């Protein structure tokens, strides 16, 4: 039970049941899609980037609590955040999902100080087959940011 | 209840623990565990008799060939047919591809129809989709009634003169529903269409007399009936196997090879290009020996008892929905379900903590998932080695899942 409680923290179930920024964006935006074919999890992301800052985002999709909560928490973390910082959060999140003992990017004396609510997902590490669930939204986000880079370098 | 409990000690893996709990293996619809006799048969083959088959005059080659052909005879006898009507393949998927390409490409064209059911596994669906691309033939679906059983009330309207192939499963790997084999075979025969039976779930769980089913072809896999992965069977009526063209060329499947053309070995060898999975075929033979010793009537009776108990216990779990027939005589031991708003993958993770192995996902039947309007289901599936206590463990773990997700 202890390991399960660590995986399914209350904040994760809250984001699963009440996902933030669910929907689509009507105006100019960048769209990216991700899916895990082996389990059927799907994630659709719309983001608006204005002057180097993520000014708006919306998500749709379906899947397990981990994939959908990770996406919902990502919404909270990126809207209003400069793209450089978003990339840094994404990097730290991926490290949190893959660390070996001793390489923890999280400050455990100050919970939430590095990645906010997202730190609740660190329990996923103990369930290796579920890491791809937590990563789905972030891989999709990276696609969107790369598309944004290509568009700005082309213009 | 038919007690096959003593058999459990024949399966080494059932003695292991998972996450500190005794393994409760409820994923036999995906693949079954193997008894010691199957493992021993394969070891003995490699330790004493290993050689390539059907060529070479040395002693080992003769022994390997005899063991391989003996396995074919055992598998044939298991489904009440002759060895000449059984080709070894890599499994159900490969067998159906042999039929789809070897028959479909040579007999189908634009205007023709292939009838499948909405509950097919991708193995009996995607090959036919490919064939429609090459031939211009069209796929037509039969749907389900309210009890998740293929609806045959309207088959004479669906199975018309345009239909050349009717392909369907003998038992759904998702809902557990037994397929309407007799009705579909009769309707197909009326319009001269061939019938292709996906026997992957039917053959391991019920007594099957292939020659009496009324179908033209049947496919099944060893690993779903206590045998190893990598081998399965293609069964056909003699005249159908004759008209089925080989889809793989190479060694073993030829009679005479000239510079620009070849002639084929007789059925069933013309479907077995290249070195076959010999040890696996030997293991397949040992698996059907094991099942025959118990008797398929007893296997079916035991599974019905355990499944009936599971349906009863699962109905006690609040917010639990079962996707499959309630009538135990109309179904096998694959039980798909959903529990409240808990995603099946989350359920599978929680149950795994209690050592319980279930399946979560689309079960290689995505059109059926869309039809049922679910993204995925959880599935517990039972076989001859499962016991009622394992159903109790499943139900207790589902109650834990309710707590973890705050449903209580």
Coordinates of C-alpha atoms in Angstrom, one line a residue:
Chain A
X1 CA 0.0 0.0 0.0
X2 CA 2.8 2.4 0.9
X3 CA 4.3 2.4 -2.6
X4 CA 0.8 2.8 -4.1
X5 CA 0.1 5.8 -1.8
X6 CA 3.3 7.3 -3.1
X7 CA 2.3 6.7 -6.7
X8 CA -1.3 7.9 -6.4
X9 CA -1.0 11.0 -4.3
X10 CA -4.1 13.1 -3.7
X11 CA -2.8 15.9 -5.9
X12 CA -2.4 13.5 -8.8
X13 CA -5.9 12.2 -8.5
X14 CA -7.2 15.8 -8.2
X15 CA -5.5 16.7 -11.5
X16 CA -6.8 13.4 -13.1
X17 CA -10.4 14.2 -12.1
X18 CA -10.2 18.0 -12.6
X19 CA -7.7 18.5 -15.4
X20 CA -6.6 22.1 -15.9
X21 CA -7.0 23.9 -19.2
X22 CA -8.8 21.1 -20.9
X23 CA -9.9 22.1 -24.4
X24 CA -8.5 23.8 -27.5
X25 CA -7.3 27.2 -28.5
X26 CA -9.2 29.1 -31.3
X27 CA -6.6 31.8 -32.3
X28 CA -3.1 31.3 -33.6
X29 CA -1.4 28.5 -31.8
X30 CA 1.0 25.6 -32.2
X31 CA -0.5 22.1 -32.1
X32 CA 1.3 18.9 -31.1
X33 CA 0.0 15.3 -30.6
X34 CA 1.5 12.4 -28.7
X35 CA 0.4 8.9 -28.0
X36 CA 1.7 5.6 -26.5
X37 CA 0.5 3.0 -29.0
X38 CA 1.1 0.1 -26.6
X39 CA -1.4 1.4 -24.1
X40 CA -3.5 3.8 -26.1
X41 CA -2.8 7.0 -24.0
X42 CA -3.3 10.1 -26.1
X43 CA -2.4 13.7 -25.5
X44 CA -3.2 16.8 -27.7
X45 CA -1.6 20.1 -26.9
X46 CA -2.2 23.7 -28.1
X47 CA 0.2 26.4 -27.0
X48 CA 0.6 30.1 -27.8
X49 CA 4.1 31.6 -27.6
X50 CA 4.3 35.3 -27.6
X51 CA 7.6 37.1 -27.4
X52 CA 9.5 34.1 -25.9
X53 CA 6.8 33.4 -23.3
X54 CA 4.1 30.7 -23.2
X55 CA 1.0 32.9 -22.9
X56 CA -1.7 30.2 -23.3
X57 CA -2.1 26.5 -23.5
X58 CA -4.8 23.9 -23.7
X59 CA -4.8 20.1 -23.6
X60 CA -7.1 17.2 -24.6
X61 CA -6.6 13.5 -24.5
X62 CA -7.4 10.3 -22.7
X63 CA -5.4 7.8 -20.7
X64 CA -4.4 6.7 -17.3
X65 CA -4.3 9.0 -14.2
X66 CA -0.5 9.4 -14.5
X67 CA -0.5 10.5 -18.1
X68 CA -3.4 12.9 -17.7
X69 CA -2.4 14.3 -14.4
X70 CA 1.1 14.9 -15.7
X71 CA -0.4 16.9 -18.6
X72 CA -2.6 18.9 -16.3
X73 CA 0.2 19.8 -14.0
X74 CA 2.3 20.7 -17.0
X75 CA -0.4 23.2 -17.9
X76 CA -0.1 24.9 -14.5
X77 CA 3.7 24.9 -14.8
X78 CA 4.1 26.4 -18.3
X79 CA 1.5 29.1 -18.8
X80 CA 3.0 32.5 -18.1
X81 CA 6.5 31.0 -18.2
X82 CA 9.3 32.0 -20.5
X83 CA 10.2 29.3 -23.1
X84 CA 13.7 29.0 -21.7
X85 CA 12.4 28.3 -18.2
X86 CA 9.8 25.8 -19.7
X87 CA 12.7 23.9 -21.3
X88 CA 14.5 23.9 -18.0
X89 CA 11.4 22.5 -16.1
X90 CA 11.0 19.9 -18.8
X91 CA 14.7 18.9 -18.4
X92 CA 14.4 18.6 -14.6
X93 CA 11.2 16.7 -14.9
X94 CA 12.8 14.1 -17.2
X95 CA 15.7 13.8 -14.9
X96 CA 13.3 13.3 -12.0
X97 CA 11.7 10.5 -14.0
X98 CA 15.0 8.7 -14.8
X99 CA 17.4 9.3 -11.8
X100 CA 19.5 6.7 -10.2
X101 CA 20.0 6.9 -6.5
X102 CA 21.9 10.0 -5.5
X103 CA 21.1 12.2 -8.6
X104 CA 17.9 13.5 -7.3
X105 CA 17.1 17.1 -8.7
X106 CA 14.5 17.6 -6.0
X107 CA 15.2 19.4 -2.7
X108 CA 13.4 17.1 -0.2
X109 CA 13.8 19.6 2.7
X110 CA 11.7 22.0 0.7
X111 CA 9.0 19.9 -1.1
X112 CA 7.7 21.7 -4.2
X113 CA 10.5 24.2 -4.3
X114 CA 12.0 23.0 -7.6
X115 CA 9.0 21.6 -9.6
X116 CA 5.9 22.5 -7.6
X117 CA 3.0 20.0 -7.8
X118 CA 5.0 18.0 -10.4
X119 CA 7.2 16.6 -7.7
X120 CA 4.2 14.5 -6.7
X121 CA 5.0 12.4 -9.7
X122 CA 8.3 11.2 -8.4
X123 CA 6.6 8.1 -7.1
X124 CA 6.2 6.9 -10.7
X125 CA 10.0 6.2 -10.8
X126 CA 9.4 3.1 -8.7
X127 CA 7.0 1.7 -11.4
X128 CA 9.3 1.6 -14.5
X129 CA 6.5 0.5 -16.9
X130 CA 4.6 3.7 -16.0
X131 CA 7.3 6.2 -16.7
X132 CA 6.3 6.5 -20.3
X133 CA 2.8 7.6 -19.0
X134 CA 4.3 10.5 -17.1
X135 CA 6.6 11.5 -20.0
X136 CA 3.9 11.6 -22.7
X137 CA 2.7 15.2 -22.1
X138 CA 6.3 16.5 -21.9
X139 CA 7.4 14.7 -25.1
X140 CA 4.5 16.3 -26.8
X141 CA 5.4 19.7 -25.3
X142 CA 9.0 19.3 -26.6
X143 CA 7.6 18.7 -30.1
X144 CA 5.6 21.9 -29.8
X145 CA 8.6 23.9 -28.7
X146 CA 10.7 22.5 -31.5
X147 CA 8.0 23.5 -34.0
X148 CA 8.0 27.0 -32.5
X149 CA 11.8 27.2 -32.9
X150 CA 11.6 26.1 -36.5
X151 CA 8.9 28.6 -37.3
X152 CA 10.8 31.5 -35.7
X153 CA 14.1 30.6 -37.4
X154 CA 12.2 30.4 -40.7
X155 CA 10.6 33.8 -40.4
Chain B
X1 CA -16.5 -27.6 -8.7
X2 CA -14.2 -29.7 -11.0
X3 CA -10.9 -29.8 -9.0
X4 CA -7.9 -29.4 -11.1
X5 CA -6.0 -27.8 -8.2
X6 CA -3.4 -30.6 -8.0
X7 CA -2.2 -29.6 -11.5
X8 CA -0.8 -26.4 -10.3
X9 CA 2.4 -28.1 -9.1
X10 CA 3.0 -29.1 -12.8
X11 CA 3.6 -25.4 -13.6
X12 CA 6.9 -24.2 -12.1
X13 CA 6.1 -20.5 -12.6
X14 CA 3.0 -20.7 -10.4
X15 CA 5.3 -21.2 -7.4
X16 CA 6.9 -17.8 -7.7
X17 CA 6.2 -14.6 -5.9
X18 CA 5.6 -11.1 -7.4
X19 CA 6.0 -8.0 -5.3
X20 CA 6.2 -10.3 -2.2
X21 CA 2.9 -12.0 -2.9
X22 CA 2.1 -15.4 -4.5
X23 CA 1.7 -14.9 -8.3
X24 CA -2.0 -14.8 -9.3
X25 CA -1.8 -15.3 -13.1
X26 CA -5.0 -14.0 -14.7
X27 CA -3.6 -13.3 -18.2
X28 CA -4.0 -16.6 -20.0
X29 CA -5.9 -15.0 -22.9
X30 CA -2.6 -13.2 -23.7
X31 CA -0.4 -16.2 -23.2
X32 CA -0.6 -19.3 -20.9
X33 CA 2.0 -20.7 -18.5
X34 CA 3.8 -23.9 -19.4
X35 CA 3.8 -27.2 -17.5
X36 CA 7.1 -29.0 -16.8
X37 CA 6.3 -31.7 -19.4
X38 CA 6.4 -29.1 -22.2
X39 CA 9.7 -27.5 -21.0
X40 CA 11.2 -31.0 -20.6
X41 CA 10.1 -32.1 -24.1
X42 CA 11.8 -29.1 -25.6
X43 CA 15.0 -29.6 -23.5
X44 CA 15.1 -33.2 -24.5
X45 CA 14.9 -32.3 -28.1
X46 CA 17.8 -30.0 -27.9
X47 CA 19.9 -32.2 -25.6
X48 CA 19.5 -35.4 -27.6
X49 CA 18.0 -35.0 -31.0
X50 CA 18.7 -31.5 -32.4
X51 CA 19.1 -31.5 -36.2
X52 CA 17.3 -29.9 -39.2
X53 CA 14.2 -31.7 -40.4
X54 CA 13.3 -33.3 -43.8
X55 CA 16.8 -33.5 -45.1
X56 CA 20.0 -35.3 -44.4
X57 CA 20.4 -39.0 -43.9
X58 CA 22.0 -39.0 -40.5
X59 CA 20.4 -40.4 -37.4
X60 CA 19.7 -37.1 -35.7
X61 CA 18.1 -35.7 -38.8
X62 CA 15.8 -38.8 -38.9
X63 CA 14.9 -38.4 -35.2
X64 CA 14.3 -34.7 -35.4
X65 CA 12.0 -35.2 -38.4
X66 CA 10.1 -38.0 -36.6
X67 CA 9.6 -35.8 -33.6
X68 CA 8.4 -32.9 -35.7
X69 CA 6.0 -35.0 -37.7
X70 CA 4.9 -36.8 -34.6
X71 CA 4.0 -33.4 -33.1
X72 CA 1.9 -32.6 -36.2
X73 CA 0.0 -35.9 -35.7
X74 CA -0.6 -35.1 -32.0
X75 CA -1.9 -31.6 -32.8
X76 CA -4.1 -33.0 -35.6
X77 CA -5.5 -35.7 -33.4
X78 CA -6.2 -33.0 -30.7
X79 CA -8.6 -31.3 -33.1
X80 CA -9.9 -34.6 -34.5
X81 CA -8.4 -34.3 -38.0
X82 CA -5.6 -35.8 -40.1
X83 CA -2.0 -34.7 -40.0
X84 CA -2.1 -33.7 -43.7
X85 CA -4.6 -31.0 -42.8
X86 CA -2.3 -29.2 -40.3
X87 CA 0.5 -26.9 -41.3
X88 CA 2.8 -25.5 -38.7
X89 CA 3.1 -21.7 -38.8
X90 CA 4.5 -19.1 -36.4
X91 CA 1.0 -18.8 -34.8
X92 CA -2.6 -17.6 -35.4
X93 CA -1.5 -14.3 -37.0
X94 CA 0.7 -16.0 -39.6
X95 CA -1.9 -18.6 -40.3
X96 CA -4.5 -16.0 -41.1
X97 CA -2.0 -14.1 -43.2
X98 CA -1.4 -17.3 -45.2
X99 CA -5.1 -17.5 -45.9
X100 CA -5.7 -13.8 -46.6
X101 CA -2.8 -13.6 -49.1
X102 CA -2.7 -17.2 -50.4
X103 CA -6.5 -17.3 -51.1
X104 CA -7.6 -13.7 -51.1
X105 CA -5.1 -12.4 -53.6
X106 CA -6.1 -15.2 -56.1
X107 CA -9.8 -15.1 -55.6
X108 CA -10.9 -11.6 -54.8
X109 CA -11.5 -8.5 -56.9
X110 CA -13.5 -5.3 -57.0
X111 CA -17.1 -5.8 -56.1
X112 CA -16.4 -8.7 -53.8
X113 CA -17.0 -8.4 -50.0
X114 CA -15.2 -9.8 -47.0
X115 CA -17.4 -10.1 -43.9
X116 CA -15.7 -9.8 -40.4
X117 CA -17.2 -9.1 -37.0
X118 CA -16.6 -6.0 -34.9
X119 CA -15.2 -8.1 -32.1
X120 CA -12.2 -9.5 -34.2
X121 CA -8.7 -9.4 -32.8
X122 CA -6.4 -7.3 -35.1
X123 CA -5.0 -10.6 -36.3
X124 CA -8.2 -11.4 -38.1
X125 CA -8.8 -7.9 -39.3
X126 CA -5.7 -6.1 -40.4
X127 CA -4.7 -8.9 -42.9
X128 CA -8.1 -8.5 -44.6
X129 CA -7.7 -4.7 -44.6
X130 CA -4.4 -5.2 -46.5
X131 CA -6.2 -7.6 -48.9
X132 CA -8.8 -5.0 -49.7
X133 CA -6.0 -2.6 -50.7
X134 CA -4.6 -5.1 -53.2
X135 CA -7.8 -6.5 -54.6
X136 CA -10.4 -3.7 -54.3
X137 CA -12.7 -6.0 -52.3
X138 CA -14.6 -4.3 -49.5
X139 CA -14.8 -5.1 -45.7
X140 CA -18.3 -5.5 -44.2
X141 CA -18.9 -5.7 -40.4
X142 CA -21.3 -7.8 -38.4
X143 CA -22.1 -6.1 -35.1
X144 CA -23.1 -7.3 -31.6
X145 CA -26.3 -7.8 -29.8
X146 CA -27.0 -6.4 -26.3
X147 CA -25.3 -9.4 -24.8
X148 CA -22.0 -8.8 -26.6
X149 CA -22.6 -11.8 -29.0
X150 CA -22.3 -11.4 -32.7
X151 CA -25.7 -10.5 -34.0
X152 CA -26.8 -13.0 -36.6
X153 CA -30.5 -11.9 -36.8
X154 CA -29.8 -10.1 -40.1
X155 CA -27.1 -12.3 -41.6
X156 CA -28.9 -13.2 -44.8
X157 CA -29.0 -9.5 -45.6
X158 CA -25.3 -9.0 -44.9
X159 CA -24.0 -12.3 -46.4
X160 CA -25.1 -12.0 -50.0
X161 CA -23.7 -13.3 -53.3
X162 CA -21.1 -10.5 -53.2
X163 CA -19.5 -12.1 -50.1
X164 CA -16.5 -14.3 -50.8
X165 CA -15.0 -14.6 -47.3
X166 CA -16.5 -14.7 -43.9
X167 CA -13.8 -14.4 -41.2
X168 CA -14.7 -14.6 -37.5
X169 CA -13.5 -15.6 -34.1
X170 CA -14.6 -18.7 -32.3
X171 CA -14.3 -16.9 -28.9
X172 CA -13.6 -13.3 -28.3
X173 CA -10.4 -12.4 -26.5
X174 CA -12.1 -9.3 -25.0
X175 CA -15.7 -10.2 -24.2
X176 CA -15.2 -14.0 -23.9
X177 CA -18.3 -14.5 -26.2
X178 CA -18.4 -17.7 -28.2
X179 CA -18.8 -17.0 -31.9
X180 CA -21.8 -18.2 -33.9
X181 CA -19.7 -20.7 -35.8
X182 CA -22.6 -22.8 -37.1
X183 CA -24.8 -19.9 -38.2
X184 CA -22.0 -18.1 -40.0
X185 CA -20.8 -21.3 -41.7
X186 CA -24.3 -22.1 -42.9
X187 CA -24.8 -18.6 -44.3
X188 CA -21.4 -18.5 -46.0
X189 CA -22.0 -21.9 -47.5
X190 CA -25.3 -20.7 -49.0
X191 CA -23.6 -18.1 -51.0
X192 CA -20.4 -20.1 -51.7
X193 CA -18.1 -18.0 -49.5
X194 CA -15.2 -19.5 -47.6
X195 CA -15.1 -19.3 -43.8
X196 CA -12.0 -18.5 -41.8
X197 CA -12.2 -19.2 -38.1
X198 CA -9.8 -17.5 -35.7
X199 CA -9.5 -20.4 -33.2
X200 CA -6.8 -18.7 -30.9
X201 CA -9.2 -18.6 -27.9
X202 CA -11.6 -21.4 -28.9
X203 CA -9.2 -24.3 -29.4
X204 CA -7.4 -23.9 -26.0
X205 CA -10.6 -23.8 -24.0
X206 CA -13.2 -26.1 -25.5
X207 CA -13.3 -29.5 -27.2
X208 CA -13.0 -28.9 -31.0
X209 CA -13.6 -31.3 -33.9
X210 CA -12.3 -29.3 -36.8
X211 CA -13.8 -31.4 -39.5
X212 CA -17.3 -31.0 -38.0
X213 CA -17.2 -27.2 -37.5
X214 CA -18.4 -26.4 -41.0
X215 CA -15.6 -23.9 -41.6
X216 CA -13.0 -24.0 -44.4
X217 CA -9.9 -22.8 -42.5
X218 CA -8.9 -22.4 -38.8
X219 CA -5.9 -20.8 -37.1
X220 CA -4.6 -21.3 -33.6
X221 CA -1.5 -20.8 -31.5
X222 CA 0.5 -23.1 -29.2
X223 CA 1.3 -20.5 -26.6
X224 CA -2.3 -19.9 -25.7
X225 CA -2.7 -23.7 -24.9
X226 CA 0.3 -24.4 -22.7
X227 CA 2.8 -24.6 -25.5
X228 CA 5.7 -22.4 -26.5
X229 CA 5.6 -19.1 -28.4
X230 CA 6.6 -19.1 -32.1
X231 CA 4.5 -22.0 -33.3
X232 CA 0.9 -22.4 -34.3
X233 CA -1.3 -24.2 -36.8
X234 CA -3.2 -23.6 -40.0
X235 CA -6.0 -26.2 -40.5
X236 CA -8.0 -26.4 -43.6
X237 CA -10.4 -28.7 -45.6
X238 CA -8.2 -30.8 -48.0
X239 CA -9.7 -29.1 -51.1
X240 CA -9.2 -25.7 -49.7
X241 CA -5.6 -26.3 -48.7
X242 CA -5.0 -27.5 -52.3
X243 CA -6.3 -24.3 -53.7
X244 CA -4.5 -22.1 -51.2
X245 CA -1.3 -20.7 -52.8
X246 CA 1.9 -20.6 -50.7
X247 CA 2.8 -17.0 -49.7
X248 CA 6.3 -17.8 -48.5
X249 CA 8.8 -19.4 -50.8
X250 CA 12.1 -21.1 -49.8
X251 CA 13.5 -24.3 -48.7
X252 CA 11.3 -27.2 -47.5
X253 CA 8.2 -26.0 -49.3
X254 CA 9.3 -27.0 -52.8
X255 CA 9.2 -30.1 -55.0
X256 CA 11.4 -29.2 -57.9
X257 CA 13.1 -25.8 -58.4
X258 CA 14.1 -24.8 -61.9
X259 CA 15.8 -21.7 -63.1
X260 CA 12.6 -19.7 -63.5
X261 CA 9.9 -21.6 -61.8
X262 CA 9.2 -24.2 -59.2
X263 CA 6.7 -26.7 -58.1
X264 CA 5.4 -27.1 -54.6
X265 CA 5.8 -29.8 -52.0
X266 CA 2.4 -31.4 -51.1
X267 CA 0.1 -30.0 -48.5
X268 CA 0.9 -29.2 -45.7
X269 CA 4.6 -28.8 -46.4
X270 CA 4.0 -26.2 -49.1
X271 CA 3.1 -23.8 -46.4
X272 CA 6.3 -24.4 -44.3
X273 CA 9.1 -22.5 -46.0
X274 CA 12.5 -22.5 -44.3
X275 CA 13.6 -24.3 -41.2
X276 CA 10.5 -24.6 -39.0
X277 CA 10.4 -24.0 -35.2
X278 CA 11.2 -27.6 -34.5
X279 CA 11.7 -27.5 -30.7
X280 CA 8.6 -25.4 -30.4
X281 CA 6.5 -27.9 -32.5
X282 CA 7.8 -30.6 -30.2
X283 CA 6.7 -28.5 -27.2
X284 CA 3.3 -28.0 -28.9
X285 CA 2.9 -31.7 -29.1
X286 CA 3.7 -32.1 -25.4
X287 CA 1.1 -29.4 -24.6
X288 CA -1.7 -31.1 -26.5
X289 CA -0.7 -34.4 -24.7
X290 CA -1.0 -32.6 -21.4
X291 CA -4.5 -31.2 -22.3
X292 CA -5.7 -34.5 -23.7
X293 CA -4.6 -36.4 -20.6
X294 CA -6.9 -34.1 -18.6
X295 CA -9.6 -34.1 -21.2
X296 CA -10.9 -30.9 -22.8
X297 CA -14.4 -31.5 -21.4
X298 CA -12.9 -31.2 -17.9
X299 CA -10.8 -28.2 -18.9
X300 CA -14.0 -26.5 -20.1
X301 CA -16.0 -27.5 -17.1
X302 CA -13.3 -26.2 -14.7
X303 CA -13.0 -22.9 -16.5
X304 CA -16.8 -22.4 -16.5
X305 CA -16.9 -23.0 -12.8
X306 CA -14.1 -20.5 -12.1
X307 CA -15.5 -18.0 -14.5
X308 CA -19.0 -18.3 -13.1
X309 CA -17.5 -17.7 -9.7
X310 CA -15.6 -14.7 -11.0
X311 CA -18.7 -13.1 -12.6
X312 CA -20.6 -13.6 -9.3
X313 CA -17.9 -12.1 -7.1
X314 CA -17.2 -9.2 -9.5
X315 CA -20.9 -8.3 -9.4
X316 CA -20.4 -7.6 -5.7
X317 CA -17.8 -4.8 -6.5
X318 CA -19.5 -1.4 -6.6
X319 CA -19.2 0.6 -9.9
X320 CA -17.8 -2.4 -11.7
X321 CA -19.1 -2.9 -15.3
X322 CA -18.5 -6.2 -17.2
X323 CA -18.2 -6.2 -21.0
X324 CA -19.3 -9.7 -22.0
X325 CA -22.1 -12.2 -21.9
X326 CA -23.5 -13.1 -18.4
X327 CA -24.7 -16.6 -19.6
X328 CA -21.8 -18.9 -18.7
X329 CA -22.7 -21.3 -21.6
X330 CA -22.2 -18.5 -24.1
X331 CA -18.7 -17.5 -23.1
X332 CA -15.2 -18.5 -22.2
X333 CA -12.9 -17.3 -19.4
X334 CA -11.9 -13.9 -20.7
X335 CA -13.6 -11.3 -18.5
X336 CA -13.3 -7.6 -19.5
X337 CA -14.3 -4.9 -17.1
X338 CA -14.1 -1.3 -15.9
X339 CA -14.1 -0.1 -12.3
X340 CA -15.6 3.4 -11.9
X341 CA -13.3 6.1 -13.4
X342 CA -10.1 4.2 -12.6
X343 CA -8.2 3.8 -15.8
X344 CA -7.4 0.1 -16.6
X345 CA -3.7 0.8 -16.6
X346 CA -3.9 2.2 -13.1
X347 CA -5.9 -0.9 -12.1
X348 CA -3.2 -3.2 -13.5
X349 CA -0.5 -1.4 -11.6
X350 CA -2.5 -1.6 -8.3
X351 CA -3.3 -5.3 -8.8
X352 CA 0.4 -6.0 -9.7
X353 CA 1.3 -4.8 -6.3
X354 CA -0.7 -7.7 -4.9
X355 CA 1.0 -10.1 -7.3
X356 CA -2.0 -10.3 -9.6
X357 CA -1.4 -10.2 -13.4
X358 CA -4.3 -8.9 -15.5
X359 CA -4.3 -7.2 -18.9
X360 CA -5.1 -3.6 -19.5
X361 CA -5.5 -1.9 -22.8
X362 CA -7.3 -2.4 -26.2
X363 CA -6.4 -6.1 -26.3
X364 CA -5.6 -5.8 -30.0
X365 CA -9.2 -5.1 -30.7
X366 CA -9.4 -1.3 -31.2
X367 CA -12.5 -1.3 -33.4
X368 CA -14.3 -3.2 -30.7
X369 CA -13.2 -0.7 -28.0
X370 CA -14.6 2.1 -30.2
X371 CA -17.8 0.1 -30.6
X372 CA -18.1 -0.4 -26.9
X373 CA -17.2 3.3 -26.5
X374 CA -14.3 2.7 -24.1
X375 CA -10.6 3.6 -24.6
X376 CA -9.5 0.5 -22.9
X377 CA -10.7 -2.3 -20.5
X378 CA -9.1 -4.3 -17.8
X379 CA -9.2 -8.1 -18.5
X380 CA -8.9 -11.1 -16.2
X381 CA -8.7 -14.4 -18.0
X382 CA -8.8 -17.9 -16.6
X383 CA -7.4 -21.3 -17.5
X384 CA -7.3 -24.8 -16.1
X385 CA -4.7 -23.8 -13.4
X386 CA -6.8 -21.0 -11.8
X387 CA -8.6 -21.6 -8.5
X388 CA -11.4 -19.7 -6.8
X389 CA -9.1 -18.3 -4.2
X390 CA -7.4 -16.3 -7.0
X391 CA -10.8 -14.8 -7.8
X392 CA -11.1 -13.8 -4.2
X393 CA -7.6 -12.2 -4.3
X394 CA -8.7 -10.3 -7.5
X395 CA -11.8 -8.9 -5.8
X396 CA -9.9 -8.0 -2.6
X397 CA -7.3 -6.1 -4.7
X398 CA -10.1 -4.3 -6.7
X399 CA -11.4 -3.1 -3.3
X400 CA -7.9 -1.8 -2.5
X401 CA -8.0 0.1 -5.9
X402 CA -11.3 1.7 -4.9
X403 CA -9.6 3.0 -1.7
X404 CA -6.5 4.2 -3.5
X405 CA -8.8 6.2 -5.9
X406 CA -11.0 7.4 -3.1
X407 CA -14.2 5.7 -4.4
X408 CA -15.1 4.5 -0.9

